[in-house]
Amino acid sequence: MSDMSPEDKETEVEIINAVRASSDNPVTPTRLTGKDDFCFSCHSGVSCWNECCHGADITLTPFDILSLSRRLDLRPSEFLLEYTVPDMWERAELPVAKMKMSGADGKGACSFMTDEGCSVYDDRPVTCRYYPLGSASVKMKGDEEKQDFFFLVKEDHCQGHKEDKKQTVADFRSEQGVGLYDEVNRGWIDILMKMASWKNLGGPHGKDLAPQVKQMFFMVSTDVDALRKFVFETKFLDTYEIDEETVEILKINDEALLQLGFDWMQNVMFQEETLSLKKTVLQGAIAKARNDLGAS
Ligand code: SF4
Ligand code: SF4
C-alpha cells in the first residue's frame, strides 16, 4: 500500500467506478494495488444485509446493460425503459443511464433486491461487483501511460469490514468477476476519463459538446440495437474504412459492435485516429475544399 503523497498534486486522477451510495462516502485515501490485502466479507448473516441496495447511485456501463438485458431476455431499449433513469455523469458532463431505485425520492430498494439478496447476482452491474472497492486511474504529468489503482470505501453502515476474511485486491476482483467487464468497457471508460480530465484542467468538456454528439454517446453507451441500426442503415459504412470480415462480425456480435462504437466516439469527440475515413470520402472532402478555395 502507498499513501497519497504531496507530488500526487501533480497528477490527474479519475475515479472510474462510482461508489454505490451517497457521494459523501468515506474513501480511505490509500492506493491499493492487486497485491494489497484487506478484510471484508458480505453474506446474508451480516446485520446490514441489503442496506447498500437502497438508494444506490449506480451508473450502468455499456456491458452492464448488455448483460442485464440478456439475463432478463429484454432488448436494451426495453431494459432502459423499465429499470433505468437517464442522468448525467457529472465529472464529465456526459449523459448516462443509472439504475432506477424505488420510491419517489429514489432512496428505495433496487428493483433486483430480494430478501435473499440480488436476484441478478451473476449479471449484477460492475459497480455492485467492485463494492467496497473503487477503481481509479492516475496519470503523472508528463507520463504517457495511466496507472490503475484501487481504494477502499468504508461506509459506517457496512459491517462487512468487520469480518475477518482477508483477501488481496486481485483475489477479490477475480471472485467478483470484474475482469471481463473492465475489458469490454475499457474504451468507454477512457472516454469518460478523458472528458473528466479536460473538465478538471478547464478545457473543453461535456457541456461544450453538440447535443447530437451527446445523443450519439448515450446511444453507444446504452443501446446496441440502435447502434447496429445506425451502423448498417445510414452512410456509416460508406464513410469509414471497415473491412468486410469485421462488418460480418459486427452484424452478430454485440461486444464487437460496442468496441466500434467506442472507437467511433473517440474519433468524433477527440479526433483520434481510431477509425479511418474511406479514401473516396477523403478525396471528396479535399475536392470540396479546393472548390471552396477557388470560389473565394
Ligand atoms: S443490482 Fe443487485 S447488488 Fe446491485 S444494487 Fe441491485 S440488488 Fe443490489
Ligand atoms: S456488508 Fe456492506 S456490502 Fe454487504 S450488505 Fe452490508 S452494506 Fe452491503
Tab-separated table of C-alpha atoms and ligand atoms in Angstrom:
chain	number	residue	atom	x	y	z
A	1	MET	CA	0.000	0.000	0.000
A	2	SER	CA	1.162	3.567	-0.538
A	3	ASP	CA	-0.358	6.696	0.921
A	4	MET	CA	-1.113	9.646	-1.334
A	5	SER	CA	1.986	11.801	-1.420
A	6	PRO	CA	2.322	15.570	-1.994
A	7	GLU	CA	3.567	15.086	-5.518
A	8	ASP	CA	0.227	13.486	-6.314
A	9	LYS	CA	-0.997	17.049	-6.735
A	10	GLU	CA	0.910	16.846	-9.954
A	11	THR	CA	-1.290	14.065	-11.182
A	12	GLU	CA	-4.532	13.710	-12.974
A	13	VAL	CA	-6.749	11.221	-11.175
A	14	GLU	CA	-10.136	9.998	-12.189
A	15	ILE	CA	-12.314	7.669	-10.218
A	16	ILE	CA	-13.809	5.197	-12.601
A	17	ASN	CA	-16.225	3.143	-10.602
A	18	ALA	CA	-18.792	5.190	-8.833
A	19	VAL	CA	-19.331	4.371	-5.237
A	20	ARG	CA	-22.668	2.698	-4.710
A	21	ALA	CA	-24.233	5.028	-2.191
A	22	SER	CA	-24.062	8.752	-1.473
A	23	SER	CA	-21.239	10.952	-2.697
A	24	ASP	CA	-20.064	11.692	0.852
A	25	ASN	CA	-18.803	8.152	1.231
A	26	PRO	CA	-15.628	7.942	3.213
A	27	VAL	CA	-12.921	6.771	0.879
A	28	THR	CA	-9.767	5.505	2.525
A	29	PRO	CA	-7.091	7.699	0.899
A	30	THR	CA	-4.786	4.815	0.295
A	31	ARG	CA	-3.889	3.432	-3.051
A	32	LEU	CA	-4.164	-0.290	-3.297
A	33	THR	CA	-2.620	-2.478	-5.930
A	34	GLY	CA	-3.682	-6.007	-6.812
A	35	LYS	CA	-1.242	-7.435	-4.252
A	36	ASP	CA	-2.530	-5.443	-1.279
A	37	ASP	CA	-4.995	-7.095	1.045
A	38	PHE	CA	-7.996	-6.003	3.060
A	39	CYS	CA	-10.565	-7.587	5.361
A	40	PHE	CA	-14.116	-7.774	4.060
A	41	SER	CA	-16.937	-10.234	3.596
A	42	CYS	CA	-20.573	-9.780	2.607
A	43	HIS	CA	-23.118	-12.514	3.344
A	44	SER	CA	-26.717	-12.861	4.431
A	45	GLY	CA	-25.637	-13.120	8.085
A	46	VAL	CA	-24.427	-9.504	8.330
A	47	SER	CA	-26.713	-7.119	10.233
A	48	CYS	CA	-26.671	-4.646	7.342
A	49	TRP	CA	-27.764	-7.225	4.749
A	50	ASN	CA	-29.228	-5.448	1.692
A	51	GLU	CA	-28.808	-1.947	3.148
A	52	CYS	CA	-26.472	-0.904	0.369
A	53	CYS	CA	-29.030	-1.913	-2.292
A	54	HIS	CA	-31.246	1.032	-1.294
A	55	GLY	CA	-30.803	4.463	-2.820
A	56	ALA	CA	-27.680	3.256	-4.594
A	57	ASP	CA	-26.071	5.510	-7.173
A	58	ILE	CA	-25.201	3.042	-9.912
A	59	THR	CA	-24.051	4.292	-13.285
A	60	LEU	CA	-24.610	1.472	-15.733
A	61	THR	CA	-21.768	0.702	-18.083
A	62	PRO	CA	-22.450	-0.488	-21.650
A	63	PHE	CA	-21.595	-4.081	-20.709
A	64	ASP	CA	-23.837	-3.909	-17.609
A	65	ILE	CA	-26.781	-3.022	-19.833
A	66	LEU	CA	-25.933	-5.716	-22.344
A	67	SER	CA	-25.568	-8.403	-19.652
A	68	LEU	CA	-28.683	-7.451	-17.714
A	69	SER	CA	-30.796	-7.217	-20.902
A	70	ARG	CA	-29.652	-10.712	-21.901
A	71	ARG	CA	-30.340	-12.020	-18.414
A	72	LEU	CA	-33.880	-10.634	-18.420
A	73	ASP	CA	-34.488	-11.583	-22.066
A	74	LEU	CA	-35.186	-7.954	-22.947
A	75	ARG	CA	-33.925	-5.729	-25.724
A	76	PRO	CA	-31.718	-2.935	-24.305
A	77	SER	CA	-34.403	-0.315	-25.089
A	78	GLU	CA	-36.940	-2.310	-23.036
A	79	PHE	CA	-34.462	-2.720	-20.190
A	80	LEU	CA	-33.685	1.004	-20.211
A	81	LEU	CA	-37.354	1.923	-20.006
A	82	GLU	CA	-38.161	-0.434	-17.184
A	83	TYR	CA	-35.081	-0.369	-14.968
A	84	THR	CA	-33.085	2.813	-15.527
A	85	VAL	CA	-33.276	6.583	-15.332
A	86	PRO	CA	-31.368	8.913	-17.646
A	87	ASP	CA	-28.852	11.001	-15.744
A	88	MET	CA	-25.601	12.883	-16.122
A	89	TRP	CA	-22.140	11.620	-15.213
A	90	GLU	CA	-21.252	14.900	-13.575
A	91	ARG	CA	-17.478	14.647	-13.637
A	92	ALA	CA	-17.544	14.540	-17.432
A	93	GLU	CA	-20.970	16.101	-18.084
A	94	LEU	CA	-21.929	13.183	-20.262
A	95	PRO	CA	-25.352	11.508	-20.333
A	96	VAL	CA	-25.555	8.034	-18.819
A	97	ALA	CA	-28.195	5.576	-17.615
A	98	LYS	CA	-28.424	4.892	-13.892
A	99	MET	CA	-30.164	2.056	-12.129
A	100	LYS	CA	-33.679	3.034	-11.064
A	101	MET	CA	-34.332	2.840	-7.315
A	102	SER	CA	-37.873	2.615	-5.975
A	103	GLY	CA	-39.624	5.451	-4.145
A	104	ALA	CA	-40.419	8.984	-5.239
A	105	ASP	CA	-37.082	10.179	-3.851
A	106	GLY	CA	-35.119	7.317	-5.427
A	107	LYS	CA	-33.965	6.187	-1.962
A	108	GLY	CA	-35.888	2.920	-2.011
A	109	ALA	CA	-34.720	-0.534	-2.984
A	110	CYS	CA	-33.129	-1.575	-6.231
A	111	SER	CA	-35.586	-3.454	-8.478
A	112	PHE	CA	-33.446	-6.576	-8.211
A	113	MET	CA	-33.170	-6.713	-4.438
A	114	THR	CA	-34.851	-9.629	-2.664
A	115	ASP	CA	-34.711	-10.822	0.945
A	116	GLU	CA	-32.246	-13.452	-0.195
A	117	GLY	CA	-30.028	-10.886	-1.910
A	118	CYS	CA	-29.527	-9.813	-5.508
A	119	SER	CA	-31.854	-11.616	-7.944
A	120	VAL	CA	-29.494	-10.916	-10.871
A	121	TYR	CA	-26.323	-11.720	-8.946
A	122	ASP	CA	-24.468	-13.419	-11.812
A	123	ASP	CA	-25.138	-10.414	-14.049
A	124	ARG	CA	-25.065	-7.615	-11.480
A	125	PRO	CA	-23.510	-4.308	-12.562
A	126	VAL	CA	-19.793	-3.826	-12.261
A	127	THR	CA	-20.235	-1.142	-9.585
A	128	CYS	CA	-22.005	-3.714	-7.387
A	129	ARG	CA	-19.234	-6.207	-8.105
A	130	TYR	CA	-16.477	-3.818	-7.103
A	131	TYR	CA	-18.067	-2.634	-3.853
A	132	PRO	CA	-16.470	-1.829	-1.382
A	133	LEU	CA	-13.571	-1.178	-3.729
A	134	GLY	CA	-13.396	1.735	-6.099
A	135	SER	CA	-11.049	1.797	-9.038
A	136	ALA	CA	-9.230	4.799	-10.375
A	137	SER	CA	-6.586	5.711	-12.822
A	138	VAL	CA	-3.709	8.090	-12.357
A	139	LYS	CA	-1.542	9.773	-14.925
A	140	MET	CA	1.551	11.572	-13.745
A	141	LYS	CA	2.141	14.847	-15.508
A	142	GLY	CA	4.348	14.174	-18.498
A	143	ASP	CA	3.676	10.427	-18.472
A	144	GLU	CA	2.165	8.709	-21.495
A	145	GLU	CA	0.630	5.792	-19.665
A	146	LYS	CA	-2.046	5.742	-16.983
A	147	GLN	CA	-1.718	3.529	-13.934
A	148	ASP	CA	-4.764	1.843	-12.485
A	149	PHE	CA	-5.184	1.528	-8.750
A	150	PHE	CA	-7.881	0.789	-6.211
A	151	PHE	CA	-9.125	2.235	-2.958
A	152	LEU	CA	-11.376	1.100	-0.161
A	153	VAL	CA	-14.728	2.694	0.602
A	154	LYS	CA	-15.727	2.381	4.241
A	155	GLU	CA	-19.277	3.420	4.936
A	156	ASP	CA	-20.465	3.395	8.544
A	157	HIS	CA	-23.413	1.132	7.847
A	158	CYS	CA	-21.330	-1.519	6.065
A	159	GLN	CA	-20.469	-4.203	8.603
A	160	GLY	CA	-18.589	-6.272	6.038
A	161	HIS	CA	-15.358	-4.515	7.005
A	162	LYS	CA	-15.574	-6.075	10.479
A	163	GLU	CA	-15.470	-9.591	9.060
A	164	ASP	CA	-12.124	-11.335	9.265
A	165	LYS	CA	-11.948	-12.644	5.695
A	166	LYS	CA	-8.639	-11.351	4.400
A	167	GLN	CA	-8.082	-11.249	0.660
A	168	THR	CA	-5.933	-9.478	-1.858
A	169	VAL	CA	-7.458	-6.943	-4.219
A	170	ALA	CA	-6.596	-9.285	-7.107
A	171	ASP	CA	-8.393	-12.223	-5.491
A	172	PHE	CA	-11.426	-10.072	-4.692
A	173	ARG	CA	-11.617	-8.808	-8.278
A	174	SER	CA	-11.309	-12.318	-9.602
A	175	GLU	CA	-14.005	-13.640	-7.244
A	176	GLN	CA	-16.313	-10.798	-8.273
A	177	GLY	CA	-15.720	-11.425	-11.976
A	178	VAL	CA	-14.892	-7.828	-12.881
A	179	GLY	CA	-12.208	-8.658	-15.475
A	180	LEU	CA	-14.496	-9.157	-18.470
A	181	TYR	CA	-16.499	-6.047	-17.555
A	182	ASP	CA	-13.353	-3.921	-17.349
A	183	GLU	CA	-12.121	-5.339	-20.641
A	184	VAL	CA	-15.324	-4.693	-22.601
A	185	ASN	CA	-15.918	-1.275	-21.024
A	186	ARG	CA	-12.331	-0.026	-21.359
A	187	GLY	CA	-12.893	2.216	-24.408
A	188	TRP	CA	-15.982	3.738	-22.811
A	189	ILE	CA	-14.190	4.402	-19.538
A	190	ASP	CA	-11.375	6.082	-21.481
A	191	ILE	CA	-13.908	8.486	-22.980
A	192	LEU	CA	-15.368	9.370	-19.568
A	193	MET	CA	-11.913	9.846	-18.106
A	194	LYS	CA	-10.726	11.996	-20.950
A	195	MET	CA	-13.737	14.288	-20.704
A	196	ALA	CA	-13.403	14.495	-16.917
A	197	SER	CA	-9.696	15.312	-17.184
A	198	TRP	CA	-10.370	18.066	-19.682
A	199	LYS	CA	-13.014	19.465	-17.388
A	200	ASN	CA	-10.586	19.416	-14.429
A	201	LEU	CA	-7.991	21.220	-16.496
A	202	GLY	CA	-10.516	23.856	-17.552
A	203	GLY	CA	-10.551	22.712	-21.173
A	204	PRO	CA	-13.483	21.726	-23.361
A	205	HIS	CA	-15.809	19.266	-21.687
A	206	GLY	CA	-19.232	17.655	-21.945
A	207	LYS	CA	-21.238	20.819	-21.864
A	208	ASP	CA	-19.324	22.100	-24.889
A	209	LEU	CA	-20.299	19.112	-26.997
A	210	ALA	CA	-23.026	19.467	-29.588
A	211	PRO	CA	-26.314	17.893	-28.397
A	212	GLN	CA	-26.144	15.409	-31.304
A	213	VAL	CA	-22.745	14.170	-30.114
A	214	LYS	CA	-24.109	13.658	-26.609
A	215	GLN	CA	-27.057	11.758	-28.070
A	216	MET	CA	-24.663	9.551	-30.027
A	217	PHE	CA	-22.630	8.927	-26.875
A	218	PHE	CA	-25.777	7.949	-24.981
A	219	MET	CA	-26.829	5.611	-27.800
A	220	VAL	CA	-23.403	3.938	-27.876
A	221	SER	CA	-23.416	3.659	-24.075
A	222	THR	CA	-26.849	2.148	-23.706
A	223	ASP	CA	-28.414	0.548	-26.785
A	224	VAL	CA	-26.559	-1.850	-29.097
A	225	ASP	CA	-29.692	-2.341	-31.222
A	226	ALA	CA	-29.868	1.371	-32.004
A	227	LEU	CA	-26.116	1.427	-32.654
A	228	ARG	CA	-26.355	-1.529	-35.061
A	229	LYS	CA	-29.217	0.170	-36.907
A	230	PHE	CA	-27.133	3.316	-37.147
A	231	VAL	CA	-24.090	1.469	-38.488
A	232	PHE	CA	-25.989	-0.619	-41.034
A	233	GLU	CA	-28.813	1.697	-42.081
A	234	THR	CA	-27.029	5.017	-42.543
A	235	LYS	CA	-23.974	6.025	-44.594
A	236	PHE	CA	-21.658	4.914	-41.772
A	237	LEU	CA	-20.101	2.027	-43.725
A	238	ASP	CA	-19.694	4.266	-46.801
A	239	THR	CA	-17.833	6.769	-44.650
A	240	TYR	CA	-15.418	4.693	-42.588
A	241	GLU	CA	-12.877	2.104	-43.698
A	242	ILE	CA	-14.028	-1.175	-42.143
A	243	ASP	CA	-13.017	-4.475	-43.735
A	244	GLU	CA	-15.624	-6.993	-44.865
A	245	GLU	CA	-14.747	-9.628	-42.288
A	246	THR	CA	-15.229	-7.105	-39.483
A	247	VAL	CA	-18.528	-5.983	-40.988
A	248	GLU	CA	-19.785	-9.580	-40.841
A	249	ILE	CA	-18.731	-9.860	-37.183
A	250	LEU	CA	-20.426	-6.557	-36.331
A	251	LYS	CA	-23.717	-7.915	-37.663
A	252	ILE	CA	-23.934	-10.556	-34.956
A	253	ASN	CA	-21.508	-9.705	-32.149
A	254	ASP	CA	-22.691	-7.089	-29.655
A	255	GLU	CA	-19.374	-6.771	-27.837
A	256	ALA	CA	-17.534	-6.116	-31.120
A	257	LEU	CA	-20.148	-3.550	-32.045
A	258	LEU	CA	-19.585	-1.788	-28.719
A	259	GLN	CA	-15.861	-1.570	-29.455
A	260	LEU	CA	-16.645	0.020	-32.814
A	261	GLY	CA	-18.980	2.443	-31.039
A	262	PHE	CA	-16.268	3.461	-28.582
A	263	ASP	CA	-13.727	3.892	-31.423
A	264	TRP	CA	-16.220	5.983	-33.328
A	265	MET	CA	-16.882	8.200	-30.302
A	266	GLN	CA	-13.145	8.646	-29.683
A	267	ASN	CA	-12.860	9.739	-33.294
A	268	VAL	CA	-15.850	12.108	-33.192
A	269	MET	CA	-15.169	13.602	-29.755
A	270	PHE	CA	-11.365	13.756	-29.690
A	271	GLN	CA	-10.420	13.413	-33.379
A	272	GLU	CA	-8.401	10.336	-32.506
A	273	GLU	CA	-7.356	8.079	-35.348
A	274	THR	CA	-9.394	5.178	-34.050
A	275	LEU	CA	-11.309	4.978	-37.351
A	276	SER	CA	-10.158	5.934	-40.854
A	277	LEU	CA	-12.262	7.729	-43.382
A	278	LYS	CA	-12.632	5.933	-46.717
A	279	LYS	CA	-10.353	7.254	-49.427
A	280	THR	CA	-13.346	8.319	-51.536
A	281	VAL	CA	-14.702	10.347	-48.600
A	282	LEU	CA	-11.320	11.995	-48.089
A	283	GLN	CA	-10.948	12.729	-51.799
A	284	GLY	CA	-14.472	14.209	-51.862
A	285	ALA	CA	-13.676	16.419	-48.859
A	286	ILE	CA	-10.408	17.580	-50.461
A	287	ALA	CA	-12.139	18.315	-53.774
A	288	LYS	CA	-14.812	20.309	-51.961
A	289	ALA	CA	-12.196	22.260	-50.006
A	290	ARG	CA	-10.365	23.068	-53.277
A	291	ASN	CA	-13.609	24.185	-54.903
A	292	ASP	CA	-14.429	26.362	-51.903
A	293	LEU	CA	-10.951	27.895	-52.030
A	294	GLY	CA	-11.260	28.522	-55.787
A	295	ALA	CA	-14.665	30.156	-55.320
A	296	SER	CA	-13.428	32.531	-52.644
B	1	SF4	S1	-28.148	-4.965	-8.877
B	1	SF4	FE1	-28.183	-6.398	-7.168
B	1	SF4	S2	-26.326	-5.924	-5.989
B	1	SF4	FE2	-26.722	-4.169	-7.324
B	1	SF4	S3	-27.941	-2.741	-6.116
B	1	SF4	FE3	-29.378	-4.034	-7.256
B	1	SF4	S4	-29.868	-5.726	-5.890
B	1	SF4	FE4	-28.025	-4.727	-5.083
B	2	SF4	S1	-21.810	-5.892	4.324
B	2	SF4	FE1	-21.709	-3.993	3.122
B	2	SF4	S2	-21.909	-4.747	1.026
B	2	SF4	FE2	-22.693	-6.381	2.382
B	2	SF4	S3	-24.878	-5.998	2.624
B	2	SF4	FE3	-23.858	-4.944	4.304
B	2	SF4	S4	-23.628	-2.849	3.499
B	2	SF4	FE4	-23.975	-4.153	1.740
